Amino acid sequence: MEVKIGVQHAPREIVLESGQSPEEVERVVAEALAGKSQLLSLEDQHGRKVLVPADRLAYVELGEPAPRKVGFGAL
């Protein structure tokens, strides 16, 4: 599942492919926003952790990855 995280005062968003379920990611984000945790901690498919301070979260977008188009063709 693709997760996009917007961080306040950062010019780019963080994009990662997570093996976690959408419900699990939503629960972790809700806990961070509710103040139960000071950090939003997510793990990508390669085992790397992404830590974002909860008070700096602008938005979190959850969705399936879009298949990438390869080659030359009419769009």
N, CA, C and O atoms as a GROMACS GRO file, in nm:
protein
  300
    1MET      N    1   0.084  -0.116   0.000
    1MET     CA    2   0.000   0.000   0.000
    1MET      C    3   0.089   0.124   0.000
    1MET      O    4   0.192   0.128   0.068
    2GLU      N    5   0.049   0.224  -0.077
    2GLU     CA    6   0.126   0.347  -0.084
    2GLU      C    7   0.078   0.445   0.023
    2GLU      O    8  -0.043   0.464   0.041
    3VAL      N    9   0.173   0.506   0.095
    3VAL     CA   10   0.142   0.604   0.198
    3VAL      C   11   0.218   0.732   0.165
    3VAL      O   12   0.340   0.730   0.147
    4LYS      N   13   0.145   0.844   0.158
    4LYS     CA   14   0.206   0.974   0.136
    4LYS      C   15   0.186   1.056   0.263
    4LYS      O   16   0.075   1.067   0.315
    5ILE      N   17   0.295   1.114   0.313
    5ILE     CA   18   0.290   1.191   0.437
    5ILE      C   19   0.337   1.333   0.407
    5ILE      O   20   0.449   1.354   0.360
    6GLY      N   21   0.251   1.430   0.435
    6GLY     CA   22   0.288   1.570   0.424
    6GLY      C   23   0.338   1.620   0.557
    6GLY      O   24   0.275   1.597   0.660
    7VAL      N   25   0.451   1.688   0.554
    7VAL     CA   26   0.513   1.740   0.676
    7VAL      C   27   0.514   1.893   0.668
    7VAL      O   28   0.553   1.950   0.567
    8GLN      N   29   0.471   1.957   0.775
    8GLN     CA   30   0.470   2.103   0.778
    8GLN      C   31   0.611   2.158   0.761
    8GLN      O   32   0.707   2.102   0.814
    9HIS      N   33   0.624   2.265   0.686
    9HIS     CA   34   0.750   2.335   0.661
    9HIS      C   35   0.851   2.250   0.586
    9HIS      O   36   0.972   2.275   0.593
   10ALA      N   37   0.804   2.148   0.512
   10ALA     CA   38   0.890   2.066   0.428
   10ALA      C   39   0.841   2.077   0.284
   10ALA      O   40   0.720   2.065   0.260
   11PRO      N   41   0.930   2.101   0.190
   11PRO     CA   42   0.885   2.122   0.052
   11PRO      C   43   0.835   1.997  -0.019
   11PRO      O   44   0.761   2.007  -0.116
   12ARG      N   45   0.872   1.879   0.028
   12ARG     CA   46   0.832   1.755  -0.038
   12ARG      C   47   0.758   1.665   0.059
   12ARG      O   48   0.776   1.673   0.181
   13GLU      N   49   0.674   1.579   0.004
   13GLU     CA   50   0.606   1.480   0.087
   13GLU      C   51   0.689   1.353   0.093
   13GLU      O   52   0.773   1.328   0.007
   14ILE      N   53   0.665   1.274   0.194
   14ILE     CA   54   0.731   1.145   0.211
   14ILE      C   55   0.640   1.040   0.150
   14ILE      O   56   0.522   1.032   0.184
   15VAL      N   57   0.694   0.958   0.060
   15VAL     CA   58   0.617   0.852  -0.005
   15VAL      C   59   0.685   0.720   0.026
   15VAL      O   60   0.805   0.704   0.005
   16LEU      N   61   0.606   0.623   0.074
   16LEU     CA   62   0.663   0.492   0.102
   16LEU      C   63   0.562   0.383   0.070
   16LEU      O   64   0.441   0.406   0.073
   17GLU      N   65   0.613   0.265   0.038
   17GLU     CA   66   0.532   0.148   0.016
   17GLU      C   67   0.534   0.068   0.146
   17GLU      O   68   0.639   0.022   0.190
   18SER      N   69   0.418   0.051   0.206
   18SER     CA   70   0.409  -0.017   0.334
   18SER      C   71   0.342  -0.152   0.317
   18SER      O   72   0.249  -0.166   0.237
   19GLY      N   73   0.388  -0.250   0.391
   19GLY     CA   74   0.327  -0.381   0.392
   19GLY      C   75   0.215  -0.391   0.494
   19GLY      O   76   0.148  -0.494   0.502
   20GLN      N   77   0.194  -0.285   0.571
   20GLN     CA   78   0.090  -0.283   0.673
   20GLN      C   79  -0.047  -0.265   0.607
   20GLN      O   80  -0.057  -0.211   0.497
   21SER      N   81  -0.150  -0.310   0.675
   21SER     CA   82  -0.286  -0.294   0.624
   21SER      C   83  -0.330  -0.148   0.638
   21SER      O   84  -0.277  -0.076   0.723
   22PRO      N   85  -0.426  -0.104   0.556
   22PRO     CA   86  -0.476   0.034   0.569
   22PRO      C   87  -0.531   0.064   0.708
   22PRO      O   88  -0.514   0.174   0.759
   23GLU      N   89  -0.597  -0.033   0.769
   23GLU     CA   90  -0.654  -0.014   0.903
   23GLU      C   91  -0.544   0.006   1.006
   23GLU      O   92  -0.557   0.088   1.097
   24GLU      N   93  -0.436  -0.068   0.991
   24GLU     CA   94  -0.323  -0.058   1.085
   24GLU      C   95  -0.255   0.078   1.073
   24GLU      O   96  -0.222   0.141   1.174
   25VAL      N   97  -0.234   0.125   0.950
   25VAL     CA   98  -0.172   0.256   0.928
   25VAL      C   99  -0.263   0.365   0.982
   25VAL      O  100  -0.216   0.459   1.046
   26GLU      N  101  -0.394   0.353   0.957
   26GLU     CA  102  -0.488   0.453   1.006
   26GLU      C  103  -0.489   0.458   1.159
   26GLU      O  104  -0.499   0.566   1.216
   27ARG      N  105  -0.478   0.344   1.224
   27ARG     CA  106  -0.475   0.339   1.370
   27ARG      C  107  -0.351   0.409   1.424
   27ARG      O  108  -0.360   0.485   1.521
   28VAL      N  109  -0.236   0.384   1.363
   28VAL     CA  110  -0.110   0.445   1.408
   28VAL      C  111  -0.115   0.597   1.388
   28VAL      O  112  -0.070   0.673   1.475
   29VAL      N  113  -0.169   0.641   1.275
   29VAL     CA  114  -0.181   0.785   1.249
   29VAL      C  115  -0.276   0.850   1.349
   29VAL      O  116  -0.248   0.957   1.402
   30ALA      N  117  -0.390   0.784   1.376
   30ALA     CA  118  -0.488   0.838   1.471
   30ALA      C  119  -0.428   0.850   1.610
   30ALA      O  120  -0.453   0.948   1.680
   31GLU      N  121  -0.348   0.752   1.652
   31GLU     CA  122  -0.284   0.758   1.783
   31GLU      C  123  -0.185   0.874   1.790
   31GLU      O  124  -0.177   0.942   1.892
   32ALA      N  125  -0.110   0.896   1.683
   32ALA     CA  126  -0.014   1.007   1.681
   32ALA      C  127  -0.087   1.141   1.688
   32ALA      O  128  -0.044   1.231   1.759
   33LEU      N  129  -0.197   1.154   1.614
   33LEU     CA  130  -0.270   1.280   1.613
   33LEU      C  131  -0.345   1.304   1.744
   33LEU      O  132  -0.368   1.419   1.782
   34ALA      N  133  -0.384   1.196   1.814
   34ALA     CA  134  -0.455   1.210   1.940
   34ALA      C  135  -0.361   1.241   2.056
   34ALA      O  136  -0.406   1.270   2.167
   35GLY      N  137  -0.231   1.235   2.032
   35GLY     CA  138  -0.134   1.268   2.136
   35GLY      C  139  -0.089   1.147   2.217
   35GLY      O  140  -0.015   1.162   2.314
   36LYS      N  141  -0.132   1.027   2.178
   36LYS     CA  142  -0.088   0.906   2.250
   36LYS      C  143   0.058   0.874   2.221
   36LYS      O  144   0.126   0.808   2.300
   37SER      N  145   0.106   0.921   2.107
   37SER     CA  146   0.244   0.900   2.068
   37SER      C  147   0.298   1.030   2.011
   37SER      O  148   0.227   1.102   1.940
   38GLN      N  149   0.423   1.063   2.041
   38GLN     CA  150   0.482   1.187   1.990
   38GLN      C  151   0.538   1.170   1.850
   38GLN      O  152   0.566   1.269   1.782
   39LEU      N  153   0.555   1.045   1.807
   39LEU     CA  154   0.609   1.016   1.675
   39LEU      C  155   0.515   0.927   1.595
   39LEU      O  156   0.453   0.836   1.650
   40LEU      N  157   0.504   0.956   1.466
   40LEU     CA  158   0.438   0.865   1.374
   40LEU      C  159   0.548   0.774   1.321
   40LEU      O  160   0.644   0.822   1.260
   41SER      N  161   0.536   0.645   1.344
   41SER     CA  162   0.637   0.548   1.305
   41SER      C  163   0.575   0.448   1.209
   41SER      O  164   0.484   0.374   1.246
   42LEU      N  165   0.625   0.445   1.085
   42LEU     CA  166   0.580   0.349   0.985
   42LEU      C  167   0.700   0.277   0.928
   42LEU      O  168   0.811   0.331   0.926
   43GLU      N  169   0.678   0.154   0.882
   43GLU     CA  170   0.785   0.073   0.825
   43GLU      C  171   0.752   0.042   0.681
   43GLU      O  172   0.638   0.006   0.649
   44ASP      N  173   0.852   0.057   0.592
   44ASP     CA  174   0.827   0.028   0.450
   44ASP      C  175   0.852  -0.119   0.421
   44ASP      O  176   0.885  -0.196   0.512
   45GLN      N  177   0.837  -0.158   0.295
   45GLN     CA  178   0.851  -0.298   0.256
   45GLN      C  179   0.993  -0.350   0.269
   45GLN      O  180   1.014  -0.472   0.273
   46HIS      N  181   1.091  -0.261   0.276
   46HIS     CA  182   1.230  -0.302   0.288
   46HIS      C  183   1.278  -0.305   0.433
   46HIS      O  184   1.396  -0.330   0.458
   47GLY      N  185   1.188  -0.279   0.527
   47GLY     CA  186   1.224  -0.283   0.668
   47GLY      C  187   1.276  -0.152   0.724
   47GLY      O  188   1.315  -0.146   0.840
   48ARG      N  189   1.278  -0.046   0.642
   48ARG     CA  190   1.324   0.085   0.690
   48ARG      C  191   1.209   0.153   0.764
   48ARG      O  192   1.093   0.142   0.725
   49LYS      N  193   1.244   0.224   0.871
   49LYS     CA  194   1.143   0.296   0.949
   49LYS      C  195   1.144   0.444   0.913
   49LYS      O  196   1.250   0.504   0.892
   50VAL      N  197   1.025   0.500   0.906
   50VAL     CA  198   1.008   0.643   0.884
   50VAL      C  199   0.946   0.699   1.010
   50VAL      O  200   0.839   0.655   1.053
   51LEU      N  201   1.013   0.797   1.072
   51LEU     CA  202   0.964   0.860   1.194
   51LEU      C  203   0.936   1.007   1.166
   51LEU      O  204   1.022   1.080   1.116
   52VAL      N  205   0.815   1.051   1.198
   52VAL     CA  206   0.775   1.190   1.177
   52VAL      C  207   0.717   1.241   1.308
   52VAL      O  208   0.630   1.176   1.366
   53PRO      N  209   0.762   1.358   1.356
   53PRO     CA  210   0.701   1.414   1.477
   53PRO      C  211   0.551   1.439   1.454
   53PRO      O  212   0.512   1.498   1.353
   54ALA      N  213   0.468   1.394   1.546
   54ALA     CA  214   0.323   1.401   1.531
   54ALA      C  215   0.274   1.545   1.518
   54ALA      O  216   0.176   1.571   1.448
   55ASP      N  217   0.340   1.639   1.584
   55ASP     CA  218   0.295   1.778   1.577
   55ASP      C  219   0.332   1.846   1.445
   55ASP      O  220   0.292   1.960   1.422
   56ARG      N  221   0.406   1.778   1.358
   56ARG     CA  222   0.445   1.834   1.228
   56ARG      C  223   0.368   1.772   1.111
   56ARG      O  224   0.392   1.806   0.996
   57LEU      N  225   0.275   1.680   1.141
   57LEU     CA  226   0.198   1.616   1.035
   57LEU      C  227   0.102   1.716   0.970
   57LEU      O  228   0.027   1.784   1.040
   58ALA      N  229   0.105   1.725   0.839
   58ALA     CA  230   0.010   1.808   0.766
   58ALA      C  231  -0.104   1.721   0.714
   58ALA      O  232  -0.221   1.757   0.727
   59TYR      N  233  -0.070   1.606   0.654
   59TYR     CA  234  -0.171   1.512   0.605
   59TYR      C  235  -0.107   1.376   0.584
   59TYR      O  236   0.015   1.364   0.573
   60VAL      N  237  -0.191   1.273   0.580
   60VAL     CA  238  -0.148   1.138   0.546
   60VAL      C  239  -0.248   1.084   0.446
   60VAL      O  240  -0.369   1.082   0.471
   61GLU      N  241  -0.198   1.040   0.331
   61GLU     CA  242  -0.283   0.988   0.224
   61GLU      C  243  -0.254   0.839   0.208
   61GLU      O  244  -0.139   0.799   0.190
   62LEU      N  245  -0.359   0.758   0.214
   62LEU     CA  246  -0.345   0.614   0.200
   62LEU      C  247  -0.407   0.572   0.067
   62LEU      O  248  -0.512   0.622   0.029
   63GLY      N  249  -0.342   0.479  -0.002
   63GLY     CA  250  -0.397   0.432  -0.128
   63GLY      C  251  -0.314   0.321  -0.188
   63GLY      O  252  -0.202   0.293  -0.144
   64GLU      N  253  -0.371   0.259  -0.288
   64GLU     CA  254  -0.300   0.154  -0.360
   64GLU      C  255  -0.201   0.219  -0.457
   64GLU      O  256  -0.230   0.326  -0.512
   65PRO      N  257  -0.087   0.157  -0.479
   65PRO     CA  258   0.009   0.214  -0.573
   65PRO      C  259  -0.047   0.208  -0.715
   65PRO      O  260  -0.109   0.110  -0.754
   66ALA      N  261  -0.024   0.314  -0.791
   66ALA     CA  262  -0.066   0.317  -0.931
   66ALA      C  263   0.039   0.244  -1.014
   66ALA      O  264   0.159   0.265  -0.995
   67PRO      N  265  -0.004   0.160  -1.107
   67PRO     CA  266   0.095   0.091  -1.191
   67PRO      C  267   0.167   0.192  -1.279
   67PRO      O  268   0.106   0.282  -1.336
   68ARG      N  269   0.296   0.176  -1.288
   68ARG     CA  270   0.376   0.269  -1.368
   68ARG      C  271   0.373   0.227  -1.514
   68ARG      O  272   0.388   0.109  -1.547
   69LYS      N  273   0.355   0.324  -1.600
   69LYS     CA  274   0.351   0.296  -1.743
   69LYS      C  275   0.493   0.303  -1.798
   69LYS      O  276   0.570   0.393  -1.765
   70VAL      N  277   0.524   0.206  -1.882
   70VAL     CA  278   0.658   0.196  -1.940
   70VAL      C  279   0.644   0.195  -2.092
   70VAL      O  280   0.554   0.131  -2.146
   71GLY      N  281   0.732   0.264  -2.158
   71GLY     CA  282   0.733   0.261  -2.304
   71GLY      C  283   0.677   0.385  -2.366
   71GLY      O  284   0.643   0.482  -2.298
   72PHE      N  285   0.669   0.380  -2.496
   72PHE     CA  286   0.620   0.493  -2.574
   72PHE      C  287   0.483   0.456  -2.628
   72PHE      O  288   0.464   0.347  -2.682
   73GLY      N  289   0.392   0.545  -2.613
   73GLY     CA  290   0.258   0.517  -2.665
   73GLY      C  291   0.172   0.640  -2.651
   73GLY      O  292   0.207   0.736  -2.584
   74ALA      N  293   0.059   0.635  -2.715
   74ALA     CA  294  -0.036   0.745  -2.706
   74ALA      C  295  -0.107   0.738  -2.573
   74ALA      O  296  -0.152   0.631  -2.530
   75LEU      N  297  -0.117   0.852  -2.508
   75LEU     CA  298  -0.186   0.857  -2.378
   75LEU      C  299  -0.328   0.900  -2.395
   75LEU      O  300  -0.401   0.910  -2.296
   0.00000   0.00000   0.00000
